[in-house]
mmCIF file of C-alpha atoms and ligand atoms in Angstrom:
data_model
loop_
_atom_site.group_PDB
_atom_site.id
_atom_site.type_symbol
_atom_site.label_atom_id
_atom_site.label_comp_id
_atom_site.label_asym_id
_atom_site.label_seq_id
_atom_site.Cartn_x
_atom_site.Cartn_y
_atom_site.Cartn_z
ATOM 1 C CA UNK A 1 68.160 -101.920 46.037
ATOM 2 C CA UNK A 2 66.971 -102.291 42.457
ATOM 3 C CA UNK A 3 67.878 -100.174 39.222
ATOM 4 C CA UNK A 4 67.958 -100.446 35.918
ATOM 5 C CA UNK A 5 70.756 -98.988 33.597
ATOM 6 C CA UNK A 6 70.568 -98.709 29.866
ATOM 7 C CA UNK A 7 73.033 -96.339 27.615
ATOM 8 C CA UNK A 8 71.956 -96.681 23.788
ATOM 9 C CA UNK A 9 74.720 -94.808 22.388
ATOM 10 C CA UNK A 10 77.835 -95.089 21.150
ATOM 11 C CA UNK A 11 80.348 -92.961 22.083
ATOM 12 C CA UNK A 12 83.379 -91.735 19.927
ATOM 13 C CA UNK A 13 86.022 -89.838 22.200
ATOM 14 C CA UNK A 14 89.295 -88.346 21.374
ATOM 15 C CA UNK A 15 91.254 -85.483 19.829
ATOM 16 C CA UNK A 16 90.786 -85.471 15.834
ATOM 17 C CA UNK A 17 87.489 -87.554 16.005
ATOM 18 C CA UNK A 18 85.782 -85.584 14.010
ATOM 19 C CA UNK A 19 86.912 -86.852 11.009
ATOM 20 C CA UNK A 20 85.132 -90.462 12.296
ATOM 21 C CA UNK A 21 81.726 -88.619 10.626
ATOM 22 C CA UNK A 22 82.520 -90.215 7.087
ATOM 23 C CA UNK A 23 82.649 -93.635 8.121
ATOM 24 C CA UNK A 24 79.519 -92.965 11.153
ATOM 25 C CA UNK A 25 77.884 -91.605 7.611
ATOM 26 C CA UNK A 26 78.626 -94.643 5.597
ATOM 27 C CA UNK A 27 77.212 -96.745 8.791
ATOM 28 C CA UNK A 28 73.876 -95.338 8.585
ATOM 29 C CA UNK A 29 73.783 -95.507 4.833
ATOM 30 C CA UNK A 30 73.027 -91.943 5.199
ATOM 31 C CA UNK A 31 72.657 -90.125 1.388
ATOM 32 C CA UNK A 32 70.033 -87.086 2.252
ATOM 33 C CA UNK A 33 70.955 -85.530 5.786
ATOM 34 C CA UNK A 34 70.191 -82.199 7.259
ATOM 35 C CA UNK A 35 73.287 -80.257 9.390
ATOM 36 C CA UNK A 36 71.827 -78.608 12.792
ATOM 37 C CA UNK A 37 73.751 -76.008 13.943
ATOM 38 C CA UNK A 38 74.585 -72.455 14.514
ATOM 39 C CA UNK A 39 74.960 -69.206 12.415
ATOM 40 C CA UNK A 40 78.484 -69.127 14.133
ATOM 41 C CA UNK A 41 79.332 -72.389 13.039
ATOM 42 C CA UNK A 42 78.414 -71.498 9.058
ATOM 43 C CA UNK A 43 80.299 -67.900 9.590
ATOM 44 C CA UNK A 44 83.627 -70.061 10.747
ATOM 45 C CA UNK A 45 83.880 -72.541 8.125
ATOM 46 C CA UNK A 46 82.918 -75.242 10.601
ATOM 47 C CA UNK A 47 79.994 -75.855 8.463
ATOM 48 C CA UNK A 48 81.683 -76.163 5.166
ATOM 49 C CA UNK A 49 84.311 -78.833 6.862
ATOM 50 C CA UNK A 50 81.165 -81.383 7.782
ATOM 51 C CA UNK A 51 79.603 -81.083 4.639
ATOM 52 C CA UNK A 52 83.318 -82.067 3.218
ATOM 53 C CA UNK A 53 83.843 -84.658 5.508
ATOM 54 C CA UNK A 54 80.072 -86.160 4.680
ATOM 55 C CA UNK A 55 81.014 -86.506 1.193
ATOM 56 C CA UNK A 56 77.983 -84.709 -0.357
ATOM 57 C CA UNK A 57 75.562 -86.572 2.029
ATOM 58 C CA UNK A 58 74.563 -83.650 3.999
ATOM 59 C CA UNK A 59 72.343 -82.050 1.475
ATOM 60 C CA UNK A 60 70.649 -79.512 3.704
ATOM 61 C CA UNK A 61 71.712 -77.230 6.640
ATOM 62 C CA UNK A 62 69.720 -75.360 9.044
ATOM 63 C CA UNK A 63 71.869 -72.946 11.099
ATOM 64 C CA UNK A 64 69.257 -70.602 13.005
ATOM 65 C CA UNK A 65 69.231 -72.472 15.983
ATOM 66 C CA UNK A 66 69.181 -69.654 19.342
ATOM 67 C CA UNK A 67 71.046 -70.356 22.520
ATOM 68 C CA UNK A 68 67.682 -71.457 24.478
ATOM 69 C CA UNK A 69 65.974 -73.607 21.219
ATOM 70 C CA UNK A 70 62.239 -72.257 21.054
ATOM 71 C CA UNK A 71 59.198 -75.052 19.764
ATOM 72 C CA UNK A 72 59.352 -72.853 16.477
ATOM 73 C CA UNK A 73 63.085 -73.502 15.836
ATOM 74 C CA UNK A 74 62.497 -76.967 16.240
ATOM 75 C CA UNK A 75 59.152 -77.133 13.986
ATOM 76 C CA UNK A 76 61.560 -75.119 11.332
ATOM 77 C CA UNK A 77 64.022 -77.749 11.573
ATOM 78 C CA UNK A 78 61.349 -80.503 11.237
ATOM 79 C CA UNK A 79 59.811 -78.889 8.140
ATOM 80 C CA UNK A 80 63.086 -79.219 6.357
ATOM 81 C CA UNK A 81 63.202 -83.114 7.415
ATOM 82 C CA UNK A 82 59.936 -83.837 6.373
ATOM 83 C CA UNK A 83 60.085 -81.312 3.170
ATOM 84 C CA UNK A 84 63.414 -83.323 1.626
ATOM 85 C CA UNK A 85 62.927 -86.785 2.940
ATOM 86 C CA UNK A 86 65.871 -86.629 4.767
ATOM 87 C CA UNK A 87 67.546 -89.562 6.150
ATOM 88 C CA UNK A 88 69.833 -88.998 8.843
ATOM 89 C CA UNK A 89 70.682 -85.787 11.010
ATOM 90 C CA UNK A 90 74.096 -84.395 12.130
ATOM 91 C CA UNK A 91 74.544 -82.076 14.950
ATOM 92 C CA UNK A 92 77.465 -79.840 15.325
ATOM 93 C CA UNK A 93 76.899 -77.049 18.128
ATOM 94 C CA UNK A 94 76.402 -77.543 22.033
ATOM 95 C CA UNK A 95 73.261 -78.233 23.931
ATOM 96 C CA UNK A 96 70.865 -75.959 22.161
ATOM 97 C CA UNK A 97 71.564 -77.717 19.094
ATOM 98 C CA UNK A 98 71.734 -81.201 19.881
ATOM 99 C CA UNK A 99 68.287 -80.351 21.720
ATOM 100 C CA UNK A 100 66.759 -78.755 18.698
ATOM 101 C CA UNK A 101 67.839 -81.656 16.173
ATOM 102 C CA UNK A 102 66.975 -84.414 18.845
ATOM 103 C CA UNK A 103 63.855 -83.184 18.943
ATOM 104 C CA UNK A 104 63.316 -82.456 15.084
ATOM 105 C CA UNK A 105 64.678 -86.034 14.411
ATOM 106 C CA UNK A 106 61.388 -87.420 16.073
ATOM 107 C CA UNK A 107 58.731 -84.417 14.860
ATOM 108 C CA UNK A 108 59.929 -84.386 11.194
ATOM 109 C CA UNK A 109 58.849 -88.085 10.809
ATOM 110 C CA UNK A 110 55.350 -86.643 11.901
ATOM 111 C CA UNK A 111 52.714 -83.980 11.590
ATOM 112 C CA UNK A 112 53.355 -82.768 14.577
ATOM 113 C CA UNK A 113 54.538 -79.849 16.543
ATOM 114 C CA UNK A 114 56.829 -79.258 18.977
ATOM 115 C CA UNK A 115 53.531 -77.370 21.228
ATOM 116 C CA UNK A 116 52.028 -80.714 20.896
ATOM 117 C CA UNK A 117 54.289 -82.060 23.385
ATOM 118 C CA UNK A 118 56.204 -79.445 25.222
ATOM 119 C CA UNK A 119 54.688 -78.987 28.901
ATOM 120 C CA UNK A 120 51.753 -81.069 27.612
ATOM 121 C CA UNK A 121 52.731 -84.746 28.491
ATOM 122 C CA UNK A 122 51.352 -86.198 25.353
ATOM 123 C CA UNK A 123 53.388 -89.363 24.834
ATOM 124 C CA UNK A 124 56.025 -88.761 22.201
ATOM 125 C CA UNK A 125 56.250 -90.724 18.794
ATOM 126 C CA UNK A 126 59.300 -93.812 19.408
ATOM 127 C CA UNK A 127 60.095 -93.883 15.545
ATOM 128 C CA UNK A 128 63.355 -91.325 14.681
ATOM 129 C CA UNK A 129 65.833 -90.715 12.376
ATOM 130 C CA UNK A 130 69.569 -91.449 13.326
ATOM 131 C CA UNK A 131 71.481 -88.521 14.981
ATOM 132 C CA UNK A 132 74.958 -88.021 14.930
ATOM 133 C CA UNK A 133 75.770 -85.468 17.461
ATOM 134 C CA UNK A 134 78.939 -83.701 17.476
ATOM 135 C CA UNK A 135 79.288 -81.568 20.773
ATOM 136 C CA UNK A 136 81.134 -78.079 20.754
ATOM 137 C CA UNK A 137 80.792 -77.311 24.417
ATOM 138 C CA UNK A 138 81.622 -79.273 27.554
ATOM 139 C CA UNK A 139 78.377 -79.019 29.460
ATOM 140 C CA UNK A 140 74.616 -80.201 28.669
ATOM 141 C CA UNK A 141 75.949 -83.911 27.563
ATOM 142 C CA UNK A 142 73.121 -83.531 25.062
ATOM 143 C CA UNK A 143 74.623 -85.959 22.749
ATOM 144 C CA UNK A 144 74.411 -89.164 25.211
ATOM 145 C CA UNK A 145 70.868 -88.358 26.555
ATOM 146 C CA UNK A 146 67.430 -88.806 25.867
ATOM 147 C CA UNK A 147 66.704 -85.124 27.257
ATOM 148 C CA UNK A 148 65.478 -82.428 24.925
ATOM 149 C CA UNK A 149 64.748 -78.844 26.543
ATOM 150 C CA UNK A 150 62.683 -76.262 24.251
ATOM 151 C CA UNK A 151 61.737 -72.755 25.071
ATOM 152 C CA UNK A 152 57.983 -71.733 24.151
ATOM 153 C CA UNK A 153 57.840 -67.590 24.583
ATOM 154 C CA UNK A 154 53.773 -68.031 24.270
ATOM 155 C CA UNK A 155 53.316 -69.892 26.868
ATOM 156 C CA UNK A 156 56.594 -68.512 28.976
ATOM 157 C CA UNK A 157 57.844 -71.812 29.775
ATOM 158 C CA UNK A 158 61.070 -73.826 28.860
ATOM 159 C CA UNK A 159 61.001 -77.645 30.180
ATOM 160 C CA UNK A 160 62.890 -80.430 29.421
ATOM 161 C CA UNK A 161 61.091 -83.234 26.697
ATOM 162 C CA UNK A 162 62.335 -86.866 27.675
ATOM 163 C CA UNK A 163 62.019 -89.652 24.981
ATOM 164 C CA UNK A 164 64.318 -92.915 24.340
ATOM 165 C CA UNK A 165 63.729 -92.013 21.110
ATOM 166 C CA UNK A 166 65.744 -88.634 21.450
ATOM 167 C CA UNK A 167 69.144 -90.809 22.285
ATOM 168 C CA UNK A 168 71.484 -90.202 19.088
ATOM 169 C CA UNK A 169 72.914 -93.296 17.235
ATOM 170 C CA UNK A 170 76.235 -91.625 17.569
ATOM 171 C CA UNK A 171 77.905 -89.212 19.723
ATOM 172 C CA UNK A 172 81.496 -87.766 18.432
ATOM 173 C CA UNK A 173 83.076 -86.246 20.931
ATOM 174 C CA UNK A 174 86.323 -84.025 19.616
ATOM 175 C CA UNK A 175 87.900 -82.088 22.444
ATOM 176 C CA UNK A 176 89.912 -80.030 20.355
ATOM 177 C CA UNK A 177 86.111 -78.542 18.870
ATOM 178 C CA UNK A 178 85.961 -76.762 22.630
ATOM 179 C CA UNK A 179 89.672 -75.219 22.463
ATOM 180 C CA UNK A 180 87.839 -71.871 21.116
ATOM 181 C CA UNK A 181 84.780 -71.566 23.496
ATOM 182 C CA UNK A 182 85.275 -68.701 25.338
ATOM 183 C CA UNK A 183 85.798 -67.829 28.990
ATOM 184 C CA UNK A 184 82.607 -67.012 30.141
ATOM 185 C CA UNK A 185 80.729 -69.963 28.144
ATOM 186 C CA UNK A 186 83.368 -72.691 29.489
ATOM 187 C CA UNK A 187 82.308 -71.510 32.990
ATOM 188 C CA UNK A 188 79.031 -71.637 32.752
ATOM 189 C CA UNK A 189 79.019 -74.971 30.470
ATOM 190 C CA UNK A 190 81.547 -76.428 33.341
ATOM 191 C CA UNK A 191 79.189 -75.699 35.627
ATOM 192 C CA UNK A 192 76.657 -77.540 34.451
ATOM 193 C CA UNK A 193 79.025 -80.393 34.499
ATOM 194 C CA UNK A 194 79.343 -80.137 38.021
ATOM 195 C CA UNK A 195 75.555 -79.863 38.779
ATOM 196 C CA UNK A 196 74.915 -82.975 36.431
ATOM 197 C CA UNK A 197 77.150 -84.860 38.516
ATOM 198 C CA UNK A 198 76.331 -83.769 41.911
ATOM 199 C CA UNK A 199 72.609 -83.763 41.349
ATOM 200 C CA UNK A 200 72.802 -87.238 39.801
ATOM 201 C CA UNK A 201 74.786 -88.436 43.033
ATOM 202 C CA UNK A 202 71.815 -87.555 45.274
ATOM 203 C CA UNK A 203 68.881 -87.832 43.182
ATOM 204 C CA UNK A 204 66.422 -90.011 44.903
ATOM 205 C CA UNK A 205 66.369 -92.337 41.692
ATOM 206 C CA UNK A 206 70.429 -92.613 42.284
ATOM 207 C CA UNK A 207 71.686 -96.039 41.596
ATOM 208 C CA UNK A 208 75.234 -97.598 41.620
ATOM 209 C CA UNK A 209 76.500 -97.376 37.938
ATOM 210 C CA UNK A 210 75.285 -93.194 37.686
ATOM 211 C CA UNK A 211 76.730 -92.916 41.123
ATOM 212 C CA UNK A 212 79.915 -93.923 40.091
ATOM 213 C CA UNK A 213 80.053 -91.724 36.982
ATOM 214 C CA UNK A 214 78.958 -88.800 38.965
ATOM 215 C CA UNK A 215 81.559 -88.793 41.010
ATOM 216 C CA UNK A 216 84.152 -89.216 38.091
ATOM 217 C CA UNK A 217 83.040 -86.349 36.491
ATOM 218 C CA UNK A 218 82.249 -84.371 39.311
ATOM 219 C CA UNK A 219 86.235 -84.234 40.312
ATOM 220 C CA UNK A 220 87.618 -84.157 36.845
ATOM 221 C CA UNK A 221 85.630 -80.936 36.769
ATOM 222 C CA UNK A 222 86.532 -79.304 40.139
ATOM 223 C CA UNK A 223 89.811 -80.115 38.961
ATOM 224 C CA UNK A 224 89.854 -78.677 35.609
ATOM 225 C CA UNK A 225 87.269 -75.924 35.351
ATOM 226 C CA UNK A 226 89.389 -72.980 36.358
ATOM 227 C CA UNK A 227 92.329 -74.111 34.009
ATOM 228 C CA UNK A 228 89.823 -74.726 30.842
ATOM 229 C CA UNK A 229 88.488 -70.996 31.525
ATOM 230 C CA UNK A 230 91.606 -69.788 32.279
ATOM 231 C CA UNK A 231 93.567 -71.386 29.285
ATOM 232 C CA UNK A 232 91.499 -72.240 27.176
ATOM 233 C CA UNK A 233 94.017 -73.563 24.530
ATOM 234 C CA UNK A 234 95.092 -76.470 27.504
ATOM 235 C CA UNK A 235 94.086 -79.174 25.568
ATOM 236 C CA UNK A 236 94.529 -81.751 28.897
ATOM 237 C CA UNK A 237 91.814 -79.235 30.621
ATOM 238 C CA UNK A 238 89.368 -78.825 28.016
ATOM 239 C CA UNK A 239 89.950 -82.982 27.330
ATOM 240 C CA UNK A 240 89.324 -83.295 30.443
ATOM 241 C CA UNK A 241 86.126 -80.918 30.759
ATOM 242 C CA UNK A 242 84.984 -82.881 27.876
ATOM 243 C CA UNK A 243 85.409 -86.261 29.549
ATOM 244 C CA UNK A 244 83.496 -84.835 32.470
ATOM 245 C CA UNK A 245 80.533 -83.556 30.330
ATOM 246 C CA UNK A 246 80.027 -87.344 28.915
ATOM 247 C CA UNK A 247 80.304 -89.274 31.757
ATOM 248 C CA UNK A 248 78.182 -86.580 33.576
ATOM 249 C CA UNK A 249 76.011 -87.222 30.938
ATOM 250 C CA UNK A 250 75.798 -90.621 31.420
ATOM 251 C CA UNK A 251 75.328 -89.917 35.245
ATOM 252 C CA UNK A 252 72.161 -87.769 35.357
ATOM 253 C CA UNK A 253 70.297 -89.461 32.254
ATOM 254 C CA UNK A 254 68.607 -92.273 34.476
ATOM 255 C CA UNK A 255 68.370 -90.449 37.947
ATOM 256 C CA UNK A 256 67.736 -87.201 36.742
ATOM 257 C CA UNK A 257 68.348 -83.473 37.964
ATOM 258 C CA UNK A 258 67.193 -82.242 41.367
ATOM 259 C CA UNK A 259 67.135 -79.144 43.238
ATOM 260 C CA UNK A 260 69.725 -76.445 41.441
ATOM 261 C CA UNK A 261 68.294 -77.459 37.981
ATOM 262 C CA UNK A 262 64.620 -77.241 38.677
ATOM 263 C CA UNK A 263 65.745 -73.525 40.244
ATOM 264 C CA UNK A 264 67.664 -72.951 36.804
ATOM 265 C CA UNK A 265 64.856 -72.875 35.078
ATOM 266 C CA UNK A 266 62.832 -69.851 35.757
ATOM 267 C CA UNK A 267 66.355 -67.850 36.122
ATOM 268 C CA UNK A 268 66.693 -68.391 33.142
ATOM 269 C CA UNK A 269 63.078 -67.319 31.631
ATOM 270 C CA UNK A 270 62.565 -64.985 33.804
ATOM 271 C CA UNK A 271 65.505 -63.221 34.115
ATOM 272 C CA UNK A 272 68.169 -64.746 31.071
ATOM 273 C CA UNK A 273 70.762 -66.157 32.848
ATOM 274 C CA UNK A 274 72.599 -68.805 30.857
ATOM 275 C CA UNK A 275 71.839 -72.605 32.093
ATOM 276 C CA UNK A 276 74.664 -73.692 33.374
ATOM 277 C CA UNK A 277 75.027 -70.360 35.426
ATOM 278 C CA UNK A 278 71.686 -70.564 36.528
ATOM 279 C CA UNK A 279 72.630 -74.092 37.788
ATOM 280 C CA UNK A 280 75.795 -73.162 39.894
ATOM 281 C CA UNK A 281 73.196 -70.070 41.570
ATOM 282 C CA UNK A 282 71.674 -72.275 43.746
ATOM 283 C CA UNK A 283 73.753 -75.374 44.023
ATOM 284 C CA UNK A 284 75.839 -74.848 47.065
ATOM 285 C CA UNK A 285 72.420 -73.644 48.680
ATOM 286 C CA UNK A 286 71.335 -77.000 47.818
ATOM 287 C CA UNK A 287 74.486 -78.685 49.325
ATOM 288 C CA UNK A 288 74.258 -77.224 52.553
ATOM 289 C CA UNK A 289 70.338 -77.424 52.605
ATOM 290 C CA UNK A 290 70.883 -81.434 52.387
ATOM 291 C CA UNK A 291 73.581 -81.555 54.595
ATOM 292 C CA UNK A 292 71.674 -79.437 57.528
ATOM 293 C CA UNK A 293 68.461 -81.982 56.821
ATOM 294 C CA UNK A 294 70.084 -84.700 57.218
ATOM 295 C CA UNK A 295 71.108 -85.522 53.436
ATOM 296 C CA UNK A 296 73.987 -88.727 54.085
ATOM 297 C CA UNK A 297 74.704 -88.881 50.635
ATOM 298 C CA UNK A 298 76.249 -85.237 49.968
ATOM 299 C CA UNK A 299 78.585 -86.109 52.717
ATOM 300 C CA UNK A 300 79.511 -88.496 51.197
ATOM 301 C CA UNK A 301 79.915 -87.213 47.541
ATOM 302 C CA UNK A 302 82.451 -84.550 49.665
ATOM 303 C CA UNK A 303 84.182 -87.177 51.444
ATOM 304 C CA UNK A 304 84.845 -89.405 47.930
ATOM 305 C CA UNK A 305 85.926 -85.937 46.561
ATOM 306 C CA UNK A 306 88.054 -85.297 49.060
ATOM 307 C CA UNK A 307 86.360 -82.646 51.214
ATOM 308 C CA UNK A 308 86.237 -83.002 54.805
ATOM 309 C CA UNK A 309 82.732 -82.142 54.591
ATOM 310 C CA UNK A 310 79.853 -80.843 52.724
ATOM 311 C CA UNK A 311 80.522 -77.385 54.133
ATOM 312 C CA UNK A 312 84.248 -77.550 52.052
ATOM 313 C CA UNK A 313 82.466 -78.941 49.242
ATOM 314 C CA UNK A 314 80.198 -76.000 49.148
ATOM 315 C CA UNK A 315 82.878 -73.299 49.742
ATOM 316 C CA UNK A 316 85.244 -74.950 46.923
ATOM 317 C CA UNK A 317 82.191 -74.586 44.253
ATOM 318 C CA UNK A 318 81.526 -71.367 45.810
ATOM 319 C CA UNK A 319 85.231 -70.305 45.418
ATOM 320 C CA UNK A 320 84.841 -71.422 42.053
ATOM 321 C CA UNK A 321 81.898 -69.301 41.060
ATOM 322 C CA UNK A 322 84.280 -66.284 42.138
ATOM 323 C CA UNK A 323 87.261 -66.721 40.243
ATOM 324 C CA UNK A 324 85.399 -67.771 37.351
ATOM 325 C CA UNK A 325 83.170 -64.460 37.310
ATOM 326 C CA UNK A 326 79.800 -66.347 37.865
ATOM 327 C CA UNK A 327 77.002 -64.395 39.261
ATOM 328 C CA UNK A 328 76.891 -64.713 42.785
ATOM 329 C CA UNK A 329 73.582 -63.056 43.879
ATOM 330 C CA UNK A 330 70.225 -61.557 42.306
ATOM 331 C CA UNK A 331 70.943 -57.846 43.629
ATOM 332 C CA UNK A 332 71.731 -56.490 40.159
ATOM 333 C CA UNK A 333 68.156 -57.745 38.688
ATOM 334 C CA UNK A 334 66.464 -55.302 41.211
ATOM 335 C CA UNK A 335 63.553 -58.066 41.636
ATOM 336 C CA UNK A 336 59.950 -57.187 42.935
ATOM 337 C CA UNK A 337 57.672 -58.902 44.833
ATOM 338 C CA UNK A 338 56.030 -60.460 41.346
ATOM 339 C CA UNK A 339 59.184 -61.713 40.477
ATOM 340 C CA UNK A 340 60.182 -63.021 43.230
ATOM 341 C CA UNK A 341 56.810 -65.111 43.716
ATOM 342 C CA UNK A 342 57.393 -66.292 39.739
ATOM 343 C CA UNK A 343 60.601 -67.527 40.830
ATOM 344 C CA UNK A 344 59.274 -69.409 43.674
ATOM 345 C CA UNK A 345 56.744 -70.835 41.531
ATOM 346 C CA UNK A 346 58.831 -71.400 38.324
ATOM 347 C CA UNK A 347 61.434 -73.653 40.790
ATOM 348 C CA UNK A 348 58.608 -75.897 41.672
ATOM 349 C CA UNK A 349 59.476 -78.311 38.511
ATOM 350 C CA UNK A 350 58.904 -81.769 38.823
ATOM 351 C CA UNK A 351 62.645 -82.278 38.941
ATOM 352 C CA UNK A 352 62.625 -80.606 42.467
ATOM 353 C CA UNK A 353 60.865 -83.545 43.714
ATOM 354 C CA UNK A 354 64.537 -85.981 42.707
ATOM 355 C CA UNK A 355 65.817 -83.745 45.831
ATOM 356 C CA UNK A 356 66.671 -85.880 48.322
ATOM 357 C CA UNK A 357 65.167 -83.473 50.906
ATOM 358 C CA UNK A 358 61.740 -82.832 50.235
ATOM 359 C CA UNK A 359 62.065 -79.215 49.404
ATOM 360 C CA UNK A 360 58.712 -76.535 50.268
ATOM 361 C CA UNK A 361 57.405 -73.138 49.196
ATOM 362 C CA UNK A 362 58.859 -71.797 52.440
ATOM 363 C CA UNK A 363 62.149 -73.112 51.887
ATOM 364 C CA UNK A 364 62.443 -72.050 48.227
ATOM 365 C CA UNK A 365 61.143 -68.204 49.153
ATOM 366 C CA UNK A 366 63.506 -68.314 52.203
ATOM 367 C CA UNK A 367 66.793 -69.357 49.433
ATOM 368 C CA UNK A 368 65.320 -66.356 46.715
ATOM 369 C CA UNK A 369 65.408 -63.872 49.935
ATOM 370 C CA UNK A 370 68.763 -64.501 50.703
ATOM 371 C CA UNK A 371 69.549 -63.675 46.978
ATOM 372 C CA UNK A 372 68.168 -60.468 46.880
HETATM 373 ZN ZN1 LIG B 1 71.965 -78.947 32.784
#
């Protein structure tokens, strides 16, 4: 077997960390940046506290970033870069964010637009300014990969963008930012943990280092999902959760998604459920499917986690999903025949070709039927 593995970024973990954004500051010899991040963030203070801690650095902020980033978001966000010459970018919000401002890091240095790439597969600029991403949610590990997904409503698609230029320079990870995400958004965050991990473990471009990570993270988050959305002030869970989101991260990055997240996307067009719910929909589908075909490697993910097989994997996620209050069917969206074909289209991504069993037309209508 042969494989590669490459991780650019360095990685600041730990309760408190936050306050590491000076000196990561002072590294870059940052003096113009730009602050990505949320309305939210601004309305909380949160803002104000990383233009303290940057020491007057951070001389701009853009804050209208929406929870699925759209190519006009990001072209904003590159304006401003390429408007005030800025040198460095922070990010301070969860995936949608740290998308958006990965993203904008590479497009401000250019005339570009976001539409230039997105769904186009144009080959995307290598030159970037230094990101320091600083993630508020346990769940899209945007800050240690080169991934970027943008939304364009024109053209009705959202896709991931992949560049090794989109890595950030530094990734602070600060549990204690997570200890006020609420209920619902640590369960669906979690369980795009969990996908990351499992999909990385059986990706057809799995390799030994991901593997390893993948399974890692995928029991530190069947272990501490429920008490992170129940509790949300256990700072062991939602450490924990965090740990889990890096090194699940760090799993998927090389061998990619699969099955569940090629699915997730047109759920979440089509009919707006949130990523990491759209994830866990179809991802005990996709354990059993691989198990029943013949899949070796999902029994043995459930054997290192300590199932007996991928069946008890698959009801344990399942269970999960219940107590967590994660949508468990399609019933409520009423679908109709046209959007049930869009959703059998929209799931043929490229990324449901990492599935380890070849996955068809029929078998993706036959999963949507059962759903309705
Ligand atoms: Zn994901």
């Amino acid at each position: 077997m042969n494989w590669e593995y490459v991780q650019p970024v360095r990685i600041i973990f730990g309760n408190g960390q936050i306050k590491k954004l000076t000196s990561e500051i002072a590294k870059l010899n940052g003096s113009n940046g730009l602050l990505v991040t949320t309305a939210g963030f601004v309305r909380r203070g949160m803002a104000a506290r990383i233009l303290q801690l940057s020491g007057g650095t951070i001389k701009q902020v853009y804050s209208a970033v929406s929870p699925n980033p759209t190519v006009e978001e990001c072209d904003n966000c590159s304006s401003i870069l390429r408007d005030n010459q800025c040198d460095f970018v922070v990010a301070l919000g969860g995936g949608s964010v740290i998308d958006c401002a990965k993203a904008a890091a590479t497009f401000g240095l250019t005339s570009c637009a976001a539409t230039d790439f997105l769904g186009t597969g144009k080959a995307i600029p290598q030159q970037h300014l230094p990101i320091i991403a600083m993630p508020t949610t346990s769940g899209t590990a945007s800050e240690v990969t080169c991934v970027s997904v943008l939304s364009d409503h024109n053209r009705g698609i959202k896709s991931p963008m992949n560049s090794y230029g989109f890595y950030p320079t530094v990734a602070i990870v600060d549990p204690e930012l997570t200890l006020t995400v609420p209920p619902h958004l640590t369960a669906t965050t979690g369980f795009d943990v969990l996908c990351h991990a499992i999909e990385a473990y059986w990706s057809v471009n799995h390799q030994p280092v991901c593997s390893t990570l993948a399974v890692h993270a995928a029991h530190l988050a069947l272990t501490n999902l429920r008490q992170a959305y129940k509790h949300g002030d256990d700072l062991a869970a939602r450490e924990n959760m965090a740990e889990a989101s890096v090194t699940a991260g760090l799993a998927f990055t090389l061998p990619k998604t699969t099955s569940a997240h090629a699915c997730s996307y047109p759920l979440t067009n089509l009919l707006g459920i949130a990523h990491g719910e759209a994830c866990a929909m179809t991802i005990t589908h996709f354990i059993r499917f691989n198990a029943n075909h013949g899949c070796e490697r999902v029994v043995q993910l459930a054997h290192k986690l300590g199932y007996e097989d991928a069946e008890a994997l698959a009801n344990a996620i399942d269970g999960m999903r219940e107590d967590t209050g994660m949508l468990l069917d399609l019933k409520s969206f009423h679908l109709d025949n046209t959007q049930l074909e869009q959703l059998i289209q929209g799931s043929k991504h490229p990324n449901l070709r990492n599935n380890p069993v070849p996955v068809s037309e029929q078998d993706l209508r036959e999963m949507y039927e059962s759903m309705i």
